[in-house]
Short mmCIF file of N, CA, C and O in Angstrom, two decimals:
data_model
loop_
_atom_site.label_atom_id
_atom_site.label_comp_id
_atom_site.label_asym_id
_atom_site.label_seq_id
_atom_site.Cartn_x
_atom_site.Cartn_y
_atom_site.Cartn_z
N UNK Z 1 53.88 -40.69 23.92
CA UNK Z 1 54.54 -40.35 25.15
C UNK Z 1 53.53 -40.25 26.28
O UNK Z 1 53.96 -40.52 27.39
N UNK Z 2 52.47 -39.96 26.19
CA UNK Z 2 51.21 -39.54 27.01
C UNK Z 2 50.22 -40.97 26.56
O UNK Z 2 49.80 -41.39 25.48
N UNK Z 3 50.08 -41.52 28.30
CA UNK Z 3 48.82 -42.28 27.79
C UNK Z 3 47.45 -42.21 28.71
O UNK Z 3 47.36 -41.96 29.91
N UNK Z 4 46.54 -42.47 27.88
CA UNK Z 4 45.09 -41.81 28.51
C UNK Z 4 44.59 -42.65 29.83
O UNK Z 4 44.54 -43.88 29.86
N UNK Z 5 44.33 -42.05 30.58
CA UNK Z 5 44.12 -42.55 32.22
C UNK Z 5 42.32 -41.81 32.76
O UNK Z 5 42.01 -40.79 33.38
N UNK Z 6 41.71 -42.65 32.29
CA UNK Z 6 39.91 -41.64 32.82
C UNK Z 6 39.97 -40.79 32.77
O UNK Z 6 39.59 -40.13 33.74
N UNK Z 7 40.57 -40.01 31.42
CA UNK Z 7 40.30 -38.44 30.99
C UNK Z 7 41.46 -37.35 31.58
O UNK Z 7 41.61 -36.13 31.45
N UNK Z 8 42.13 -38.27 32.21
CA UNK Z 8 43.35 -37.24 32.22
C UNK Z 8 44.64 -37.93 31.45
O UNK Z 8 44.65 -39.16 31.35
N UNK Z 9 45.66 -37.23 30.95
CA UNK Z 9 47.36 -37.90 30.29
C UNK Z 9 47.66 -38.07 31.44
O UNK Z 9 47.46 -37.48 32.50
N UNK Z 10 48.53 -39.54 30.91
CA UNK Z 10 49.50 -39.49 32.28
C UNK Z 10 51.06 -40.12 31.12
O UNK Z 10 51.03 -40.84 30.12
N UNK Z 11 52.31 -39.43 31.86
CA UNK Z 11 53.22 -39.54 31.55
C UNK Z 11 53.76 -40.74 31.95
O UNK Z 11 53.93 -40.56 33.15
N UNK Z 12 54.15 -41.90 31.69
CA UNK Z 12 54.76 -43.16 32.34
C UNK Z 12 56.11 -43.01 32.61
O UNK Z 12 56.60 -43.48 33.64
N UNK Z 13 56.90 -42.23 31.57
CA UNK Z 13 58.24 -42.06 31.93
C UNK Z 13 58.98 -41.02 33.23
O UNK Z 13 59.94 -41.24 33.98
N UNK Z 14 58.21 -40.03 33.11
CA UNK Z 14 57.88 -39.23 33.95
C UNK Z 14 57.40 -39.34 35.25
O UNK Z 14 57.92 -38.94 36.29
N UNK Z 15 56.04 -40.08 35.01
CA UNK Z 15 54.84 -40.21 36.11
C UNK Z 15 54.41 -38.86 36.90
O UNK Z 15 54.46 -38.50 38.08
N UNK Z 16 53.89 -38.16 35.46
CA UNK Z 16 52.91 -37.17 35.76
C UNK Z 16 51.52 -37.05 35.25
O UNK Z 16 51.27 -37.48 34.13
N UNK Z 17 50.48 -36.45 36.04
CA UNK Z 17 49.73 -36.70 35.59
C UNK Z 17 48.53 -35.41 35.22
O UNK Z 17 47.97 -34.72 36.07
N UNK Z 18 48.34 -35.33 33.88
CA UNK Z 18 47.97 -33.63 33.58
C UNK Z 18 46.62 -33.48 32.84
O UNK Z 18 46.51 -33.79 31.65
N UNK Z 19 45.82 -33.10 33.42
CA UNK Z 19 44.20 -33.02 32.26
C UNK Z 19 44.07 -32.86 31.31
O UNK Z 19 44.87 -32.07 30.80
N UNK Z 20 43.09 -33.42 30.49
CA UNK Z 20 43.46 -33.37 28.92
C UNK Z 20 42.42 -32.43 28.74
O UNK Z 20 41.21 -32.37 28.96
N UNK Z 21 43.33 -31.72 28.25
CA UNK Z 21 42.17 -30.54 27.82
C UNK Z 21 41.98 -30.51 26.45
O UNK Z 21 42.95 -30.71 25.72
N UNK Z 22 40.84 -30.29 25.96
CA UNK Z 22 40.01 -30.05 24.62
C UNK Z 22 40.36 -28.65 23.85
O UNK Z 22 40.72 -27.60 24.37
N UNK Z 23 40.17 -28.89 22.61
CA UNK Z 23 40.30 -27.30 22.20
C UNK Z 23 39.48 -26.69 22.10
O UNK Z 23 38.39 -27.18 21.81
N UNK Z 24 39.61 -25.59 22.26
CA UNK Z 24 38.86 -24.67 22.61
C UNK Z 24 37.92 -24.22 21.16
O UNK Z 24 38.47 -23.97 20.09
N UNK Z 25 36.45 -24.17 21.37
CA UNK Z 25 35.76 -23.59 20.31
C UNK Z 25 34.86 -23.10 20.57
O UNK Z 25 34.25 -23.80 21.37
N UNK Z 26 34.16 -21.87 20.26
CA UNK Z 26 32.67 -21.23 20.40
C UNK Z 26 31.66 -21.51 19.52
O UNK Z 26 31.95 -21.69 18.33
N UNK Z 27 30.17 -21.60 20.02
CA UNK Z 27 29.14 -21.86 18.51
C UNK Z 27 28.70 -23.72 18.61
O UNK Z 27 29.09 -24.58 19.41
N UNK Z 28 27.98 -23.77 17.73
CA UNK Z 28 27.25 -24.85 17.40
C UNK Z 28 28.30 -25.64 16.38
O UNK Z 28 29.02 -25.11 15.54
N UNK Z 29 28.19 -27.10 16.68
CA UNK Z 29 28.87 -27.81 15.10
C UNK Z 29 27.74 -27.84 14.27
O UNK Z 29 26.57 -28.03 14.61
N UNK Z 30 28.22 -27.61 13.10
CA UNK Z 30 27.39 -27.78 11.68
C UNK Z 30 27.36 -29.45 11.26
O UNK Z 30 28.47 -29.90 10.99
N UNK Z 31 26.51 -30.18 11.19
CA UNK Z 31 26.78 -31.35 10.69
C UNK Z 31 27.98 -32.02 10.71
O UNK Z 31 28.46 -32.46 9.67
N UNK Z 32 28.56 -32.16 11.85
CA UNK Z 32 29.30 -32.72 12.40
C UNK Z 32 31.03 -31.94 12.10
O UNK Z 32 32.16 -32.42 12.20
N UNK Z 33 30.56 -30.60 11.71
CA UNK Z 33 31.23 -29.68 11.60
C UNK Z 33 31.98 -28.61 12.67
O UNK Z 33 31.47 -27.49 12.74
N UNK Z 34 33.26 -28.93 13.58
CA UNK Z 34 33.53 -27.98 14.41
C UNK Z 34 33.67 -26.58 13.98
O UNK Z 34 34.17 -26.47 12.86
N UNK Z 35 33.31 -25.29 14.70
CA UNK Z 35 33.72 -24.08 14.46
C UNK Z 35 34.94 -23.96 14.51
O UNK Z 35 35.65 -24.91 14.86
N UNK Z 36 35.45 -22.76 14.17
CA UNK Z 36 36.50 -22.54 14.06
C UNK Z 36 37.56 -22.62 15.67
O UNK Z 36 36.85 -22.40 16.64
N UNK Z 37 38.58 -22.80 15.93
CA UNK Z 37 39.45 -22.92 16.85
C UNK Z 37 39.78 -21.58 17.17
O UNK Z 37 40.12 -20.79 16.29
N UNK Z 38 39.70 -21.17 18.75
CA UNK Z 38 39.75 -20.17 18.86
C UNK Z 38 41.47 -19.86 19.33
O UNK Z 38 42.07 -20.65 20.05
N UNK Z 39 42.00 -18.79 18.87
CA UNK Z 39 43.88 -18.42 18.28
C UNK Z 39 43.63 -17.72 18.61
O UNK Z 39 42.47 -17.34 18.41
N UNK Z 40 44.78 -16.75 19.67
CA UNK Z 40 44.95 -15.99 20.20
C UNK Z 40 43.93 -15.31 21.69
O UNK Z 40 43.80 -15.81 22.81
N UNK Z 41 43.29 -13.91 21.08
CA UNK Z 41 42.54 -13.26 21.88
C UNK Z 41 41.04 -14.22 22.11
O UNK Z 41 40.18 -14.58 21.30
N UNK Z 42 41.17 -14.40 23.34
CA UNK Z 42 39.74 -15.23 23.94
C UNK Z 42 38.67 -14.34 23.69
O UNK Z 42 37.65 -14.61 23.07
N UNK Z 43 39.10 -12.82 24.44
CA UNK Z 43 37.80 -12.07 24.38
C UNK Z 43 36.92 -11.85 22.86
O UNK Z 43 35.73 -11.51 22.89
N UNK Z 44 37.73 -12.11 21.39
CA UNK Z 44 37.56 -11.29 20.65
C UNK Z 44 36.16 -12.88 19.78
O UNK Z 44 35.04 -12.92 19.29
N UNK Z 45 36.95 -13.54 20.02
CA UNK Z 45 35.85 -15.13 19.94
C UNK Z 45 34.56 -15.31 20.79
O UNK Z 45 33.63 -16.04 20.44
N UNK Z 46 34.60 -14.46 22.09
CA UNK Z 46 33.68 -14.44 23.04
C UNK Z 46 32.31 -13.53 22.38
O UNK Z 46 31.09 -13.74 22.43
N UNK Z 47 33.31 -12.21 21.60
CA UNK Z 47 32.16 -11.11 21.48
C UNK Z 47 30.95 -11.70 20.83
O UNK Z 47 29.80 -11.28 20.95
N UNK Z 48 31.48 -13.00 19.95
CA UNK Z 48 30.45 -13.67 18.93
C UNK Z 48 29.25 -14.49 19.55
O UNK Z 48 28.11 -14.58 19.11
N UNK Z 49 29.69 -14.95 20.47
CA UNK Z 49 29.08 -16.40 21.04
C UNK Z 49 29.44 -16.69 22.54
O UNK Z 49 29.96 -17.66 23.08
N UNK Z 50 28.80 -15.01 23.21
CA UNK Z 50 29.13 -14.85 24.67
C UNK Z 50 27.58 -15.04 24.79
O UNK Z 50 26.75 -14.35 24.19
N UNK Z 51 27.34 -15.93 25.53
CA UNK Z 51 26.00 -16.72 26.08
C UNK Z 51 26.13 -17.38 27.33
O UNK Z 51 27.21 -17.97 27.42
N UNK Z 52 25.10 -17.50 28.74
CA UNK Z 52 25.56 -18.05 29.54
C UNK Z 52 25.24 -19.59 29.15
O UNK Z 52 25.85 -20.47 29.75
N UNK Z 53 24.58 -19.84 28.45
CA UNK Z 53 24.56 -21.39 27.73
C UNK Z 53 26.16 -21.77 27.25
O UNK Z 53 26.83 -22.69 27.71
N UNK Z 54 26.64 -20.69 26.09
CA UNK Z 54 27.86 -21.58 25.77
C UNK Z 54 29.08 -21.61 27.29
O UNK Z 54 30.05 -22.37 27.34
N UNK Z 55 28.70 -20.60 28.37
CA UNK Z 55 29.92 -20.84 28.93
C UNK Z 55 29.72 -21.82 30.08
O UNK Z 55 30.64 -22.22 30.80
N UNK Z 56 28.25 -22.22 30.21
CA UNK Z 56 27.46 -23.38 31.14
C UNK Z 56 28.37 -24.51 30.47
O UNK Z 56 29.05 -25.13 31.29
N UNK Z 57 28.52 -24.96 28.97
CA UNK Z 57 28.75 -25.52 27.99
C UNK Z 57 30.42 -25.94 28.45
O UNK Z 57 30.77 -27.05 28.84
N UNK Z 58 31.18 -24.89 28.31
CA UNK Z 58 32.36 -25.26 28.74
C UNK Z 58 32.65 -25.68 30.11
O UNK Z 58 33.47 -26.58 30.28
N UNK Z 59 32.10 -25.17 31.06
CA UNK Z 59 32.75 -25.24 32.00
C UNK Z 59 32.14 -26.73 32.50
O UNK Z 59 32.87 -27.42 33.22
N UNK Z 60 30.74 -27.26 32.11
CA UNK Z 60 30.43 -28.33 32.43
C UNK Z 60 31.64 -29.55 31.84
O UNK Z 60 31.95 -30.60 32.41
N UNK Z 61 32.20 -29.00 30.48
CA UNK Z 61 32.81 -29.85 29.28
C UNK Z 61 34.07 -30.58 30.48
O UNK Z 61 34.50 -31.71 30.27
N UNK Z 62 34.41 -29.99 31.38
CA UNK Z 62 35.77 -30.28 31.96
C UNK Z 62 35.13 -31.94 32.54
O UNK Z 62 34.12 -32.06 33.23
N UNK Z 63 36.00 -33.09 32.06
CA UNK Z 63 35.98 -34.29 32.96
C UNK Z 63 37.00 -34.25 34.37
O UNK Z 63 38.14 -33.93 34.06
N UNK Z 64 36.92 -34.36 35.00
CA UNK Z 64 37.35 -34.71 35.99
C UNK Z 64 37.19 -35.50 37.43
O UNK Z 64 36.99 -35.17 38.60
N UNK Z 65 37.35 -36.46 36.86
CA UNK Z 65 36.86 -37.65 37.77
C UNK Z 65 37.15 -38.06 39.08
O UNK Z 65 36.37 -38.57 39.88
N UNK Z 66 38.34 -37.80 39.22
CA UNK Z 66 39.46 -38.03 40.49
C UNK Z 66 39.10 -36.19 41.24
O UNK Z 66 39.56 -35.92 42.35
N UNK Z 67 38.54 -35.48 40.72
CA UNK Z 67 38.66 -34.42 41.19
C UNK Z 67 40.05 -33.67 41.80
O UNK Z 67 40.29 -33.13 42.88
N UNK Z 68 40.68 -33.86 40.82
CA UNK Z 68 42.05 -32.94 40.66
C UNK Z 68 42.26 -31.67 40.58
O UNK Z 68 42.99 -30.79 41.03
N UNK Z 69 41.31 -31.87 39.83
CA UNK Z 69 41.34 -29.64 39.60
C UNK Z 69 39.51 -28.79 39.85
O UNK Z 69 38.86 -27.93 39.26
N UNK Z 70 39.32 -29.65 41.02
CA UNK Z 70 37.75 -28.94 41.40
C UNK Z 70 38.49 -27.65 42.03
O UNK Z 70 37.71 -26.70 42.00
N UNK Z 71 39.58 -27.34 42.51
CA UNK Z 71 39.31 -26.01 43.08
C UNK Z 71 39.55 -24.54 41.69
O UNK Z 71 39.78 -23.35 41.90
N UNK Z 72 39.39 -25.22 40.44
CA UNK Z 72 39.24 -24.73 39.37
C UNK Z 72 38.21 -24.32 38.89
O UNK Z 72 37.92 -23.14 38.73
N UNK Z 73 37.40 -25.53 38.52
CA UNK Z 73 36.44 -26.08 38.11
C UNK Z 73 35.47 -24.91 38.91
O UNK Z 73 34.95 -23.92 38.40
N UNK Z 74 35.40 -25.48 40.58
CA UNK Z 74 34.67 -24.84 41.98
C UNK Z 74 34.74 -23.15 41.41
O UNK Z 74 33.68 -22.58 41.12
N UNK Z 75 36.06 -22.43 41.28
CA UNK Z 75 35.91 -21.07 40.93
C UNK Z 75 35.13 -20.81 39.21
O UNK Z 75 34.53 -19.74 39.10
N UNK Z 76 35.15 -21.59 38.15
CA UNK Z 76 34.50 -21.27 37.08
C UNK Z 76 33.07 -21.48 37.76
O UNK Z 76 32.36 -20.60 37.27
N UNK Z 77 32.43 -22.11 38.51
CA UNK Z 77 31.45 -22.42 38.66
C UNK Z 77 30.62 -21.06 39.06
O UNK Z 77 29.63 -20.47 38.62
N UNK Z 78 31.50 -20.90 40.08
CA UNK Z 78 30.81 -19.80 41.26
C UNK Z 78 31.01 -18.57 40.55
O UNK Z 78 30.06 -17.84 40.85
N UNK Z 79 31.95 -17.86 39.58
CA UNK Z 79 31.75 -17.42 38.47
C UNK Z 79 30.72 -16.97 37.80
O UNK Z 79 30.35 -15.80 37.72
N UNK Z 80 30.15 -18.09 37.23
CA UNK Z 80 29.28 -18.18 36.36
C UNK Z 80 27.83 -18.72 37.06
O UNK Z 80 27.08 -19.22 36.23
N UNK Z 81 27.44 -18.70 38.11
CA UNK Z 81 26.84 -18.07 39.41
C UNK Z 81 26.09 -16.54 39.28
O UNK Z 81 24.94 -16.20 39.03
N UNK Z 82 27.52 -15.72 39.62
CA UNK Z 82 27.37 -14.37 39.48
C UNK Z 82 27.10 -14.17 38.01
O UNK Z 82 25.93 -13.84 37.88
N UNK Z 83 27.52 -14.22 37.24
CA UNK Z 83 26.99 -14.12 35.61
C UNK Z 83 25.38 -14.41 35.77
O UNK Z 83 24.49 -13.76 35.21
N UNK Z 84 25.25 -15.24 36.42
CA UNK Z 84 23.53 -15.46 36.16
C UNK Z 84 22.53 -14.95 37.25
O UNK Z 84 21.30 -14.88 37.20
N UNK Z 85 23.23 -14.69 38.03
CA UNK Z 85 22.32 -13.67 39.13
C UNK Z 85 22.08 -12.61 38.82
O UNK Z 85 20.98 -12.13 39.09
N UNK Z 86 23.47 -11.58 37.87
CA UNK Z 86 23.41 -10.24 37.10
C UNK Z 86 22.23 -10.19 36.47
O UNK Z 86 21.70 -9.07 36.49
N UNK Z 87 21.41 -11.36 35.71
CA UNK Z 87 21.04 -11.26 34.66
C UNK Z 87 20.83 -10.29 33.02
O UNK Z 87 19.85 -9.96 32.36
N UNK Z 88 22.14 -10.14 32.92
CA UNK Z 88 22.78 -9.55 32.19
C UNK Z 88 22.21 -10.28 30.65
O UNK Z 88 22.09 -11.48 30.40
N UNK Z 89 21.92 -9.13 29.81
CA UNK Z 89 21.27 -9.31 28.36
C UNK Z 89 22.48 -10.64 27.40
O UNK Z 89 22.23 -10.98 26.24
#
């Protein structure tokens, strides 16, 4: 039903067009091993593998080419900005 358009779905029947988002995971892959999928509570996956590397990690992860959702993107950024100015342990 969804077909892939430079990293975003687009609906043909429809003609919508919606970012494909990745699932969500914290941590390193093991030999080509994903971690576990993070279900439910965000914070409780965070307590493990709250690093400003892994969240540099995600927020870089977003494609967006057409710049559709930079005023998203723009607020995780500036975000995680302040996270690194805190310099918080």
């Amino acid at each position: 039903e969804h077909v892939g358009l430079i990293g975003y779905l687009w609906n043909s029947e429809k003609d919508l067009i919606k970012v494909d988002t990745k699932d969500l995971y914290f941590g390193k892959p093991k030999r080509g091993k994903l971690p576990d999928l993070v279900q439910g509570d965000v914070a409780e996956a965070l307590r493990k593998h709250f690093t400003r590397r892994t969240c540099t990690g995600k927020v870089a992860g977003v494609f967006d080419p057409l710049g559709l959702v930079t005023p998203v993107t723009a607020k995780l950024k500036l975000d995680l900005h302040d996270l690194c100015t805190r310099k918080l342990e």
